[in-house]
mmCIF file with all atom_site columns, C-alpha atoms in Angstrom:
data_model
loop_
_atom_site.group_PDB
_atom_site.id
_atom_site.type_symbol
_atom_site.label_atom_id
_atom_site.label_alt_id
_atom_site.label_comp_id
_atom_site.label_asym_id
_atom_site.label_entity_id
_atom_site.label_seq_id
_atom_site.pdbx_PDB_ins_code
_atom_site.Cartn_x
_atom_site.Cartn_y
_atom_site.Cartn_z
_atom_site.occupancy
_atom_site.B_iso_or_equiv
_atom_site.pdbx_formal_charge
_atom_site.auth_seq_id
_atom_site.auth_comp_id
_atom_site.auth_asym_id
_atom_site.auth_atom_id
_atom_site.pdbx_PDB_model_num
ATOM 1   C CA . MET A 1 1   ? 77.545 99.892  94.181  1.00 46.00 ? 1   MET A CA 1
ATOM 2   C CA . THR A 1 2   ? 80.775 98.577  95.639  1.00 47.00 ? 2   THR A CA 1
ATOM 3   C CA . MET A 1 3   ? 81.128 97.706  99.294  1.00 48.00 ? 3   MET A CA 1
ATOM 4   C CA . SER A 1 4   ? 84.069 98.479  101.524 1.00 45.00 ? 4   SER A CA 1
ATOM 5   C CA . ARG A 1 5   ? 85.535 95.781  103.783 1.00 49.00 ? 5   ARG A CA 1
ATOM 6   C CA . SER A 1 6   ? 83.303 96.974  106.596 1.00 48.00 ? 6   SER A CA 1
ATOM 7   C CA . GLY A 1 7   ? 80.230 96.294  104.457 1.00 52.00 ? 7   GLY A CA 1
ATOM 8   C CA . ASN A 1 8   ? 79.368 99.973  103.934 1.00 52.00 ? 8   ASN A CA 1
ATOM 9   C CA . PRO A 1 9   ? 78.752 101.406 100.470 1.00 52.00 ? 9   PRO A CA 1
ATOM 10  C CA . ASP A 1 10  ? 81.739 103.144 98.964  1.00 50.00 ? 10  ASP A CA 1
ATOM 11  C CA . ALA A 1 11  ? 81.089 106.819 99.757  1.00 48.00 ? 11  ALA A CA 1
ATOM 12  C CA . ALA A 1 12  ? 82.733 108.128 96.592  1.00 49.00 ? 12  ALA A CA 1
ATOM 13  C CA . GLU A 1 13  ? 80.637 105.892 94.353  1.00 51.00 ? 13  GLU A CA 1
ATOM 14  C CA . LYS A 1 14  ? 77.440 106.809 96.203  1.00 50.00 ? 14  LYS A CA 1
ATOM 15  C CA . MET A 1 15  ? 78.162 110.510 95.699  1.00 53.00 ? 15  MET A CA 1
ATOM 16  C CA . ASN A 1 16  ? 78.549 109.954 91.944  1.00 59.00 ? 16  ASN A CA 1
ATOM 17  C CA . ALA A 1 17  ? 75.279 108.033 91.549  1.00 56.00 ? 17  ALA A CA 1
ATOM 18  C CA . PRO A 1 18  ? 72.305 110.043 90.250  1.00 56.00 ? 18  PRO A CA 1
ATOM 19  C CA . ALA A 1 19  ? 69.789 110.724 93.014  1.00 56.00 ? 19  ALA A CA 1
ATOM 20  C CA . HIS A 1 20  ? 67.080 108.659 91.304  1.00 52.00 ? 20  HIS A CA 1
ATOM 21  C CA . GLN A 1 21  ? 69.368 105.591 91.421  1.00 54.00 ? 21  GLN A CA 1
ATOM 22  C CA . GLU A 1 22  ? 70.487 105.802 95.059  1.00 55.00 ? 22  GLU A CA 1
ATOM 23  C CA . ASN A 1 23  ? 67.778 103.489 96.375  1.00 52.00 ? 23  ASN A CA 1
ATOM 24  C CA . GLU A 1 24  ? 67.955 100.380 94.202  1.00 57.00 ? 24  GLU A CA 1
ATOM 25  C CA . LYS A 1 25  ? 64.824 98.836  95.745  1.00 63.00 ? 25  LYS A CA 1
ATOM 26  C CA . ARG A 1 26  ? 62.576 101.800 95.052  1.00 66.00 ? 26  ARG A CA 1
ATOM 27  C CA . LYS A 1 27  ? 60.684 101.737 91.761  1.00 92.00 ? 27  LYS A CA 1
ATOM 28  C CA . ARG A 1 28  ? 59.123 105.172 91.349  1.00 97.00 ? 28  ARG A CA 1
ATOM 29  C CA . ILE A 1 29  ? 57.575 106.421 88.114  1.00 98.00 ? 29  ILE A CA 1
ATOM 30  C CA . LEU A 1 30  ? 56.265 109.907 87.426  1.00 98.00 ? 30  LEU A CA 1
ATOM 31  C CA . VAL A 1 31  ? 53.324 109.829 85.021  1.00 97.00 ? 31  VAL A CA 1
ATOM 32  C CA . VAL A 1 32  ? 52.626 113.191 83.365  1.00 97.00 ? 32  VAL A CA 1
ATOM 33  C CA . GLU A 1 33  ? 49.239 112.725 81.706  1.00 96.00 ? 33  GLU A CA 1
ATOM 34  C CA . ASP A 1 34  ? 46.213 115.037 81.486  1.00 95.00 ? 34  ASP A CA 1
ATOM 35  C CA . ASN A 1 35  ? 43.750 112.468 80.101  1.00 94.00 ? 35  ASN A CA 1
ATOM 36  C CA . PRO A 1 36  ? 42.038 110.801 83.102  1.00 94.00 ? 36  PRO A CA 1
ATOM 37  C CA . LEU A 1 37  ? 41.370 107.542 81.237  1.00 93.00 ? 37  LEU A CA 1
ATOM 38  C CA . SER A 1 38  ? 44.948 107.235 79.993  1.00 91.00 ? 38  SER A CA 1
ATOM 39  C CA . LEU A 1 39  ? 46.255 108.070 83.459  1.00 94.00 ? 39  LEU A CA 1
ATOM 40  C CA . ALA A 1 40  ? 44.034 105.432 85.084  1.00 94.00 ? 40  ALA A CA 1
ATOM 41  C CA . LEU A 1 41  ? 45.193 102.798 82.591  1.00 93.00 ? 41  LEU A CA 1
ATOM 42  C CA . LEU A 1 42  ? 48.877 103.598 83.063  1.00 93.00 ? 42  LEU A CA 1
ATOM 43  C CA . LYS A 1 43  ? 48.537 103.633 86.849  1.00 95.00 ? 43  LYS A CA 1
ATOM 44  C CA . GLN A 1 44  ? 46.745 100.286 86.871  1.00 94.00 ? 44  GLN A CA 1
ATOM 45  C CA . LEU A 1 45  ? 49.368 98.655  84.641  1.00 93.00 ? 45  LEU A CA 1
ATOM 46  C CA . LEU A 1 46  ? 52.272 100.013 86.654  1.00 94.00 ? 46  LEU A CA 1
ATOM 47  C CA . LYS A 1 47  ? 50.849 99.282  90.113  1.00 93.00 ? 47  LYS A CA 1
ATOM 48  C CA . VAL A 1 48  ? 50.317 95.625  89.188  1.00 93.00 ? 48  VAL A CA 1
ATOM 49  C CA . HIS A 1 49  ? 54.082 95.428  88.690  1.00 93.00 ? 49  HIS A CA 1
ATOM 50  C CA . GLY A 1 50  ? 54.869 97.053  92.042  1.00 94.00 ? 50  GLY A CA 1
ATOM 51  C CA . TYR A 1 51  ? 55.753 100.566 90.959  1.00 96.00 ? 51  TYR A CA 1
ATOM 52  C CA . GLU A 1 52  ? 55.147 103.594 93.136  1.00 97.00 ? 52  GLU A CA 1
ATOM 53  C CA . ILE A 1 53  ? 53.260 106.117 91.019  1.00 97.00 ? 53  ILE A CA 1
ATOM 54  C CA . LEU A 1 54  ? 53.642 109.868 91.136  1.00 98.00 ? 54  LEU A CA 1
ATOM 55  C CA . GLU A 1 55  ? 51.250 111.762 88.895  1.00 97.00 ? 55  GLU A CA 1
ATOM 56  C CA . THR A 1 56  ? 50.399 115.176 87.540  1.00 97.00 ? 56  THR A CA 1
ATOM 57  C CA . PRO A 1 57  ? 48.399 116.486 84.574  1.00 96.00 ? 57  PRO A CA 1
ATOM 58  C CA . GLU A 1 58  ? 50.690 119.533 84.191  1.00 97.00 ? 58  GLU A CA 1
ATOM 59  C CA . GLY A 1 59  ? 54.171 119.842 82.765  1.00 97.00 ? 59  GLY A CA 1
ATOM 60  C CA . LEU A 1 60  ? 55.392 122.626 85.036  1.00 97.00 ? 60  LEU A CA 1
ATOM 61  C CA . GLU A 1 61  ? 54.326 120.670 88.116  1.00 98.00 ? 61  GLU A CA 1
ATOM 62  C CA . ALA A 1 62  ? 56.166 117.645 86.679  1.00 98.00 ? 62  ALA A CA 1
ATOM 63  C CA . ILE A 1 63  ? 59.416 119.605 86.828  1.00 98.00 ? 63  ILE A CA 1
ATOM 64  C CA . ASP A 1 64  ? 58.878 120.341 90.529  1.00 98.00 ? 64  ASP A CA 1
ATOM 65  C CA . ILE A 1 65  ? 57.969 116.721 91.274  1.00 98.00 ? 65  ILE A CA 1
ATOM 66  C CA . ALA A 1 66  ? 61.009 115.432 89.363  1.00 98.00 ? 66  ALA A CA 1
ATOM 67  C CA . HIS A 1 67  ? 63.274 117.708 91.425  1.00 97.00 ? 67  HIS A CA 1
ATOM 68  C CA . ASP A 1 68  ? 61.669 116.839 94.753  1.00 97.00 ? 68  ASP A CA 1
ATOM 69  C CA . LYS A 1 69  ? 60.993 113.108 94.349  1.00 97.00 ? 69  LYS A CA 1
ATOM 70  C CA . GLN A 1 70  ? 63.688 112.004 91.861  1.00 97.00 ? 70  GLN A CA 1
ATOM 71  C CA . PRO A 1 71  ? 61.644 109.314 90.059  1.00 98.00 ? 71  PRO A CA 1
ATOM 72  C CA . ASP A 1 72  ? 63.379 106.403 88.350  1.00 97.00 ? 72  ASP A CA 1
ATOM 73  C CA . LEU A 1 73  ? 61.440 107.023 85.131  1.00 97.00 ? 73  LEU A CA 1
ATOM 74  C CA . ILE A 1 74  ? 59.123 109.684 83.699  1.00 98.00 ? 74  ILE A CA 1
ATOM 75  C CA . LEU A 1 75  ? 56.285 108.850 81.315  1.00 97.00 ? 75  LEU A CA 1
ATOM 76  C CA . MET A 1 76  ? 55.565 112.149 79.559  1.00 96.00 ? 76  MET A CA 1
ATOM 77  C CA . ASP A 1 77  ? 52.454 113.002 77.582  1.00 94.00 ? 77  ASP A CA 1
ATOM 78  C CA . ILE A 1 78  ? 53.303 115.180 74.599  1.00 91.00 ? 78  ILE A CA 1
ATOM 79  C CA . ARG A 1 79  ? 50.192 117.359 74.689  1.00 90.00 ? 79  ARG A CA 1
ATOM 80  C CA . LEU A 1 80  ? 49.684 118.971 78.079  1.00 94.00 ? 80  LEU A CA 1
ATOM 81  C CA . PRO A 1 81  ? 47.424 121.898 79.018  1.00 92.00 ? 81  PRO A CA 1
ATOM 82  C CA . ASP A 1 82  ? 50.157 124.254 80.282  1.00 93.00 ? 82  ASP A CA 1
ATOM 83  C CA . ILE A 1 83  ? 53.323 123.425 78.285  1.00 95.00 ? 83  ILE A CA 1
ATOM 84  C CA . ARG A 1 84  ? 54.342 120.893 75.649  1.00 95.00 ? 84  ARG A CA 1
ATOM 85  C CA . GLY A 1 85  ? 55.801 117.638 76.935  1.00 95.00 ? 85  GLY A CA 1
ATOM 86  C CA . LEU A 1 86  ? 58.794 118.094 74.628  1.00 93.00 ? 86  LEU A CA 1
ATOM 87  C CA . ASP A 1 87  ? 59.538 121.448 76.256  1.00 96.00 ? 87  ASP A CA 1
ATOM 88  C CA . VAL A 1 88  ? 59.298 119.903 79.723  1.00 97.00 ? 88  VAL A CA 1
ATOM 89  C CA . THR A 1 89  ? 61.693 117.181 78.586  1.00 96.00 ? 89  THR A CA 1
ATOM 90  C CA . ARG A 1 90  ? 64.195 119.756 77.306  1.00 96.00 ? 90  ARG A CA 1
ATOM 91  C CA . LEU A 1 91  ? 64.074 121.623 80.628  1.00 97.00 ? 91  LEU A CA 1
ATOM 92  C CA . LEU A 1 92  ? 64.556 118.421 82.626  1.00 97.00 ? 92  LEU A CA 1
ATOM 93  C CA . LYS A 1 93  ? 67.476 117.309 80.423  1.00 96.00 ? 93  LYS A CA 1
ATOM 94  C CA . GLN A 1 94  ? 69.207 120.694 80.828  1.00 97.00 ? 94  GLN A CA 1
ATOM 95  C CA . ASP A 1 95  ? 69.046 120.499 84.631  1.00 97.00 ? 95  ASP A CA 1
ATOM 96  C CA . ASP A 1 96  ? 71.857 118.702 86.464  1.00 97.00 ? 96  ASP A CA 1
ATOM 97  C CA . GLN A 1 97  ? 69.413 117.365 89.082  1.00 97.00 ? 97  GLN A CA 1
ATOM 98  C CA . THR A 1 98  ? 67.119 115.673 86.566  1.00 97.00 ? 98  THR A CA 1
ATOM 99  C CA . LYS A 1 99  ? 69.111 115.154 83.362  1.00 96.00 ? 99  LYS A CA 1
ATOM 100 C CA . THR A 1 100 ? 69.834 111.460 84.002  1.00 97.00 ? 100 THR A CA 1
ATOM 101 C CA . ILE A 1 101 ? 66.210 110.476 84.652  1.00 97.00 ? 101 ILE A CA 1
ATOM 102 C CA . PRO A 1 102 ? 64.960 108.455 81.648  1.00 97.00 ? 102 PRO A CA 1
ATOM 103 C CA . ILE A 1 103 ? 61.908 109.964 79.941  1.00 96.00 ? 103 ILE A CA 1
ATOM 104 C CA . ASN A 1 104 ? 59.539 108.084 77.647  1.00 94.00 ? 104 ASN A CA 1
ATOM 105 C CA . ALA A 1 105 ? 56.963 109.898 75.551  1.00 91.00 ? 105 ALA A CA 1
ATOM 106 C CA . VAL A 1 106 ? 53.390 108.680 75.851  1.00 86.00 ? 106 VAL A CA 1
ATOM 107 C CA . ASN A 1 107 ? 51.221 109.798 72.974  1.00 76.00 ? 107 ASN A CA 1
ATOM 108 C CA . ARG A 1 108 ? 48.241 108.359 71.129  1.00 64.00 ? 108 ARG A CA 1
ATOM 109 C CA . SER A 1 109 ? 49.351 109.728 67.767  1.00 56.00 ? 109 SER A CA 1
ATOM 110 C CA . CYS A 1 110 ? 53.010 108.725 67.481  1.00 50.00 ? 110 CYS A CA 1
ATOM 111 C CA . ASN A 1 111 ? 54.135 106.282 64.844  1.00 50.00 ? 111 ASN A CA 1
ATOM 112 C CA . ALA A 1 112 ? 57.244 104.230 64.177  1.00 48.00 ? 112 ALA A CA 1
ATOM 113 C CA . GLY A 1 113 ? 58.256 106.280 61.132  1.00 48.00 ? 113 GLY A CA 1
ATOM 114 C CA . GLY A 1 114 ? 58.163 109.662 62.876  1.00 44.00 ? 114 GLY A CA 1
ATOM 115 C CA . ARG A 1 115 ? 59.382 108.587 66.285  1.00 46.00 ? 115 ARG A CA 1
ATOM 116 C CA . LYS A 1 116 ? 63.022 109.648 66.103  1.00 43.00 ? 116 LYS A CA 1
ATOM 117 C CA . GLU A 1 117 ? 62.342 112.785 64.058  1.00 41.00 ? 117 GLU A CA 1
ATOM 118 C CA . ARG A 1 118 ? 59.580 113.953 66.385  1.00 48.00 ? 118 ARG A CA 1
ATOM 119 C CA . PHE A 1 119 ? 60.998 113.030 69.761  1.00 48.00 ? 119 PHE A CA 1
ATOM 120 C CA . GLY A 1 120 ? 64.753 113.100 69.184  1.00 49.00 ? 120 GLY A CA 1
ATOM 121 C CA . GLU A 1 121 ? 67.322 111.038 71.025  1.00 46.00 ? 121 GLU A CA 1
ATOM 122 C CA . ARG A 1 122 ? 66.295 112.182 74.517  1.00 48.00 ? 122 ARG A CA 1
ATOM 123 C CA . MET A 1 123 ? 62.863 110.613 74.454  1.00 49.00 ? 123 MET A CA 1
ATOM 124 C CA . ARG A 1 124 ? 61.423 107.253 73.470  1.00 52.00 ? 124 ARG A CA 1
ATOM 125 C CA . CYS A 1 125 ? 57.818 106.898 72.356  1.00 52.00 ? 125 CYS A CA 1
ATOM 126 C CA . LEU A 1 126 ? 55.200 104.656 73.898  1.00 50.00 ? 126 LEU A CA 1
ATOM 127 C CA . CYS A 1 127 ? 51.903 104.614 72.025  1.00 44.00 ? 127 CYS A CA 1
ATOM 128 C CA . HIS A 1 128 ? 48.557 103.806 73.566  1.00 41.00 ? 128 HIS A CA 1
#
């Protein structure tokens, strides 16, 4: 962000920044995971590194949280009880409010060979 001579952020640049990037000091991650053990592991790993964790086991609730809280990153499980993680990702990427939020797939069954074919360019895969 550029600063004006008075030391204030340039208003035009601030207006163009995605909402999830406005506060550079905040490190907020939305974890969308329905497996309690996987969720606990991810939360523990992320908290050690100082991240604020938002969580939900449901894809539709993830959309609401992403709109309201504007996380810096979303870790998305592929298999969710209410809607597929890939469908949630498509909806988030079609929405102007959330389309710039990076989304990484978290799935126990992904593999290097099928990663791009399965998840496309909008999602990266993290296996656990």
